[in-house]
mmCIF file of C-alpha atoms in Angstrom:
data_model
loop_
_atom_site.group_PDB
_atom_site.id
_atom_site.type_symbol
_atom_site.label_atom_id
_atom_site.label_comp_id
_atom_site.label_asym_id
_atom_site.label_seq_id
_atom_site.Cartn_x
_atom_site.Cartn_y
_atom_site.Cartn_z
ATOM 1 C CA PHE A 1 -2.435 -15.740 18.929
ATOM 2 C CA VAL A 2 -0.585 -13.590 16.681
ATOM 3 C CA ILE A 3 -3.664 -12.163 14.713
ATOM 4 C CA PHE A 4 -5.167 -11.461 18.331
ATOM 5 C CA LEU A 5 -1.900 -9.515 19.554
ATOM 6 C CA ASN A 6 -1.881 -7.496 16.208
ATOM 7 C CA ALA A 7 -5.530 -6.271 16.799
ATOM 8 C CA ILE A 8 -4.423 -5.308 20.222
ATOM 9 C CA THR A 9 -1.459 -3.455 19.122
ATOM 10 C CA THR A 10 -3.588 -1.694 16.331
ATOM 11 C CA GLY A 11 -5.887 -0.408 19.036
ATOM 12 C CA LEU A 12 -2.967 0.768 21.076
ATOM 13 C CA ASP A 13 -1.587 2.577 18.133
ATOM 14 C CA ILE A 14 -4.906 4.276 17.526
ATOM 15 C CA ASP A 15 -4.991 5.383 21.115
ATOM 16 C CA LEU A 16 -1.393 6.016 22.075
ATOM 17 C CA GLY A 17 0.129 6.375 18.818
ATOM 18 C CA ARG A 18 -0.858 10.263 18.261
ATOM 19 C CA PRO A 19 2.572 12.352 18.241
ATOM 20 C CA ASP A 20 0.772 15.576 19.641
ATOM 21 C CA ARG A 21 -0.480 13.624 22.958
ATOM 22 C CA TYR A 22 2.028 11.172 23.433
ATOM 23 C CA PRO A 23 5.282 11.905 21.668
ATOM 24 C CA GLY A 24 7.896 9.255 20.935
ATOM 25 C CA ASN A 25 5.206 6.368 20.638
ATOM 26 C CA GLU A 26 5.142 6.518 16.858
ATOM 27 C CA ASP A 27 8.445 4.791 16.172
ATOM 28 C CA LEU A 28 7.626 2.058 18.702
ATOM 29 C CA PHE A 29 4.263 1.333 17.104
ATOM 30 C CA PHE A 30 5.913 1.594 13.493
ATOM 31 C CA TYR A 31 8.365 -1.011 14.445
ATOM 32 C CA MET A 32 5.534 -3.126 16.095
ATOM 33 C CA GLN A 33 3.412 -2.861 13.018
ATOM 34 C CA SER A 34 6.331 -3.764 10.961
ATOM 35 C CA PHE A 35 7.110 -6.792 13.039
ATOM 36 C CA PHE A 36 3.643 -7.963 12.435
ATOM 37 C CA THR A 37 3.544 -7.190 8.843
ATOM 38 C CA LEU A 38 6.702 -9.421 8.647
ATOM 39 C CA LEU A 39 5.119 -12.267 10.152
ATOM 40 C CA PHE A 40 2.126 -11.895 7.859
ATOM 41 C CA VAL A 41 4.232 -11.982 4.979
ATOM 42 C CA LEU A 42 6.191 -14.917 6.143
ATOM 43 C CA GLU A 43 2.769 -16.678 6.861
ATOM 44 C CA ALA A 44 1.513 -15.740 3.145
ATOM 45 C CA CYS A 45 4.688 -17.163 1.544
ATOM 46 C CA VAL A 46 4.430 -20.432 3.533
ATOM 47 C CA ARG A 47 0.533 -20.650 2.593
ATOM 48 C CA VAL A 48 1.231 -19.863 -1.109
ATOM 49 C CA HIS A 49 4.031 -22.444 -1.361
ATOM 50 C CA HIS A 50 1.630 -25.111 0.378
ATOM 51 C CA LEU A 51 -1.325 -24.054 -1.364
ATOM 52 C CA ARG A 52 -0.266 -22.834 -4.790
ATOM 53 C CA TRP A 53 -2.935 -21.385 -6.796
ATOM 54 C CA LYS A 54 -5.580 -22.760 -4.212
ATOM 55 C CA TYR A 55 -4.388 -20.054 -1.885
ATOM 56 C CA PHE A 56 -5.940 -17.205 -4.142
ATOM 57 C CA LEU A 57 -9.419 -19.100 -4.385
ATOM 58 C CA ASP A 58 -9.946 -18.842 -0.726
ATOM 59 C CA ARG A 59 -11.576 -15.600 0.696
ATOM 60 C CA TRP A 60 -9.913 -15.344 3.792
ATOM 61 C CA CYS A 61 -6.460 -15.745 2.170
ATOM 62 C CA LEU A 62 -7.469 -13.067 -0.309
ATOM 63 C CA LEU A 63 -8.507 -10.637 2.467
ATOM 64 C CA ASP A 64 -4.943 -11.675 4.095
ATOM 65 C CA PHE A 65 -3.148 -10.831 1.037
ATOM 66 C CA LEU A 66 -4.906 -7.487 0.657
ATOM 67 C CA ILE A 67 -4.170 -6.415 4.098
ATOM 68 C CA ILE A 68 -0.695 -7.534 3.789
ATOM 69 C CA GLU A 69 -0.085 -5.537 0.517
ATOM 70 C CA VAL A 70 -1.596 -2.191 2.002
ATOM 71 C CA SER A 71 0.598 -2.663 4.886
ATOM 72 C CA LEU A 72 3.595 -3.288 2.706
ATOM 73 C CA LEU A 73 2.701 -0.231 0.492
ATOM 74 C CA ASP A 74 1.846 2.005 3.782
ATOM 75 C CA ALA A 75 5.267 1.081 5.344
ATOM 76 C CA SER A 76 7.209 1.555 2.172
ATOM 77 C CA ILE A 77 5.526 4.923 1.765
ATOM 78 C CA GLN A 78 6.355 6.056 5.380
ATOM 79 C CA ILE A 79 9.988 4.658 4.950
ATOM 80 C CA LEU A 80 10.623 6.680 1.557
ATOM 81 C CA ARG A 81 9.203 9.781 3.212
ATOM 82 C CA GLY A 82 11.607 9.366 6.259
ATOM 83 C CA GLU A 83 8.865 9.250 8.729
ATOM 84 C CA SER A 84 7.695 6.448 11.282
ATOM 85 C CA SER A 85 4.214 8.190 11.841
ATOM 86 C CA GLY A 86 1.746 8.355 9.020
ATOM 87 C CA HIS A 87 0.713 12.028 8.725
ATOM 88 C CA GLY A 88 -1.163 13.567 5.417
ATOM 89 C CA PRO A 89 -4.059 12.263 3.618
ATOM 90 C CA LEU A 90 -2.351 9.327 1.744
ATOM 91 C CA ALA A 91 -0.877 7.899 5.017
ATOM 92 C CA PHE A 92 -4.396 8.431 6.868
ATOM 93 C CA ALA A 93 -6.065 6.493 3.931
ATOM 94 C CA PHE A 94 -3.731 3.596 4.682
ATOM 95 C CA ARG A 95 -4.384 3.706 8.139
ATOM 96 C CA ILE A 96 -7.950 3.676 7.420
ATOM 97 C CA ILE A 97 -7.782 0.427 5.199
ATOM 98 C CA ARG A 98 -5.446 -1.245 7.791
ATOM 99 C CA LEU A 99 -8.101 -0.958 10.288
ATOM 100 C CA VAL A 100 -9.444 -3.976 8.436
ATOM 101 C CA ARG A 101 -6.652 -5.955 9.818
ATOM 102 C CA PRO A 102 -8.492 -6.756 13.016
ATOM 103 C CA ILE A 103 -10.925 -8.607 10.916
ATOM 104 C CA ARG A 104 -8.684 -11.318 10.657
ATOM 105 C CA SER A 105 -9.241 -12.206 14.414
ATOM 106 C CA ILE A 106 -12.960 -13.508 13.212
ATOM 107 C CA ARG A 107 -11.057 -16.530 11.936
ATOM 108 C CA MET A 108 -10.236 -17.530 15.526
ATOM 109 C CA VAL A 109 -14.004 -17.466 16.165
ATOM 110 C CA THR A 110 -14.676 -20.688 14.251
ATOM 111 C CA ALA A 111 -12.424 -22.580 16.747
ATOM 112 C CA PHE A 112 -15.275 -21.986 19.448
ATOM 113 C CA LYS A 113 -18.331 -23.568 18.486
ATOM 114 C CA GLU A 114 -20.851 -21.898 20.344
ATOM 115 C CA LEU A 115 -19.050 -18.082 19.681
ATOM 116 C CA TRP A 116 -19.191 -18.993 15.833
ATOM 117 C CA LEU A 117 -23.093 -19.691 16.219
ATOM 118 C CA LEU A 118 -23.552 -16.618 17.635
ATOM 119 C CA VAL A 119 -21.423 -14.596 15.077
ATOM 120 C CA HIS A 120 -23.120 -16.540 12.315
ATOM 121 C CA GLY A 121 -26.753 -15.928 13.717
ATOM 122 C CA PHE A 122 -25.896 -12.198 13.890
ATOM 123 C CA LEU A 123 -24.557 -12.245 10.238
ATOM 124 C CA THR A 124 -27.764 -13.846 8.838
ATOM 125 C CA SER A 125 -30.043 -11.745 10.662
ATOM 126 C CA ILE A 126 -28.156 -8.403 9.717
ATOM 127 C CA HIS A 127 -30.609 -7.583 6.781
ATOM 128 C CA ARG A 128 -33.443 -7.390 9.423
ATOM 129 C CA LEU A 129 -31.372 -5.107 11.538
ATOM 130 C CA VAL A 130 -30.661 -2.639 8.565
ATOM 131 C CA PHE A 131 -34.463 -2.754 8.198
ATOM 132 C CA VAL A 132 -35.211 -1.977 11.954
ATOM 133 C CA VAL A 133 -32.559 0.937 11.615
ATOM 134 C CA THR A 134 -34.151 2.410 8.433
ATOM 135 C CA CYS A 135 -37.478 2.439 10.011
ATOM 136 C CA ILE A 136 -36.147 4.093 13.227
ATOM 137 C CA LEU A 137 -34.289 6.671 11.108
ATOM 138 C CA LEU A 138 -37.443 7.449 9.054
ATOM 139 C CA ALA A 139 -39.432 7.934 12.325
ATOM 140 C CA GLY A 140 -36.858 10.096 13.683
ATOM 141 C CA TYR A 141 -36.948 12.145 10.342
ATOM 142 C CA PHE A 142 -40.545 12.665 10.161
ATOM 143 C CA LEU A 143 -40.384 13.775 14.067
ATOM 144 C CA GLY A 144 -37.700 16.017 13.139
ATOM 145 C CA VAL A 145 -39.416 17.706 10.196
ATOM 146 C CA PHE A 146 -42.466 17.979 12.505
ATOM 147 C CA ALA A 147 -40.649 19.475 15.441
ATOM 148 C CA THR A 148 -38.640 21.749 13.216
ATOM 149 C CA TYR A 149 -41.898 22.676 11.483
ATOM 150 C CA ILE A 150 -43.901 23.486 14.968
ATOM 151 C CA VAL A 151 -41.279 24.284 17.546
ATOM 152 C CA GLY A 152 -38.299 25.434 15.382
ATOM 153 C CA ARG A 153 -40.245 28.231 13.697
ATOM 154 C CA ASP A 154 -42.230 29.396 16.634
ATOM 155 C CA TYR A 155 -40.539 32.941 17.133
ATOM 156 C CA ASP A 156 -42.310 33.664 20.236
ATOM 157 C CA LEU A 157 -41.114 30.288 21.570
ATOM 158 C CA ASP A 158 -37.621 31.459 20.546
ATOM 159 C CA MET A 159 -37.585 34.772 22.661
ATOM 160 C CA SER A 160 -38.932 32.879 25.605
ATOM 161 C CA TRP A 161 -36.456 29.895 25.396
ATOM 162 C CA PRO A 162 -33.124 30.810 23.665
ATOM 163 C CA LYS A 163 -32.167 27.097 23.203
ATOM 164 C CA THR A 164 -34.918 26.688 20.638
ATOM 165 C CA PHE A 165 -32.701 27.013 17.705
ATOM 166 C CA THR A 166 -29.918 24.991 19.269
ATOM 167 C CA HIS A 167 -32.460 21.881 19.719
ATOM 168 C CA PHE A 168 -34.956 22.267 16.988
ATOM 169 C CA GLY A 169 -33.475 24.841 14.483
ATOM 170 C CA SER A 170 -32.946 22.598 11.721
ATOM 171 C CA VAL A 171 -34.496 18.730 10.740
ATOM 172 C CA THR A 172 -31.205 17.262 11.862
ATOM 173 C CA ARG A 173 -31.131 19.376 15.180
ATOM 174 C CA SER A 174 -34.415 18.146 15.768
ATOM 175 C CA MET A 175 -33.805 14.559 14.952
ATOM 176 C CA LEU A 176 -30.590 14.708 17.392
ATOM 177 C CA THR A 177 -32.526 15.940 20.016
ATOM 178 C CA PHE A 178 -35.111 13.149 19.849
ATOM 179 C CA PHE A 179 -32.598 10.578 19.430
ATOM 180 C CA GLN A 180 -30.969 12.020 22.670
ATOM 181 C CA PHE A 181 -34.290 12.135 24.364
ATOM 182 C CA ALA A 182 -34.907 8.474 23.384
ATOM 183 C CA THR A 183 -31.868 7.170 24.658
#
């Protein structure tokens, strides 16, 4: 339940924690993230005390430990800099790493057998999905090259239709045009 609440507050922090749009929220989200970090530190201490060295052999526990360490490092840097909202490249890097935190909520999926079977099926078929995406991207690339060569370099068409360069001026623009057309 705590993992689920933390995932929700992380999403709210991303949406509402921008000081340029919603001033004043950054302190609230800093304190909320600090509260959740403290809860996770306490949970990790209890688990280490109970499991001893077996704690560091479990992958989920190692993921939790890594996320807790990054959260503690991020919070300590923010406190040392005297700010509650992380600005700058280092704070941004820690925020990106902390986005892994909602992955902890996947552990809750194992409690629901049908949902776990669905997630397990998705994870086992992911290499096939990568193959399909690769084939689609290759087909889009070949269509993009072809369209750029045929349409994007036709100067007569460029004079009659001014958006030729916008849609077919480069291979990436042609690919984007085809993907937009396909979807």
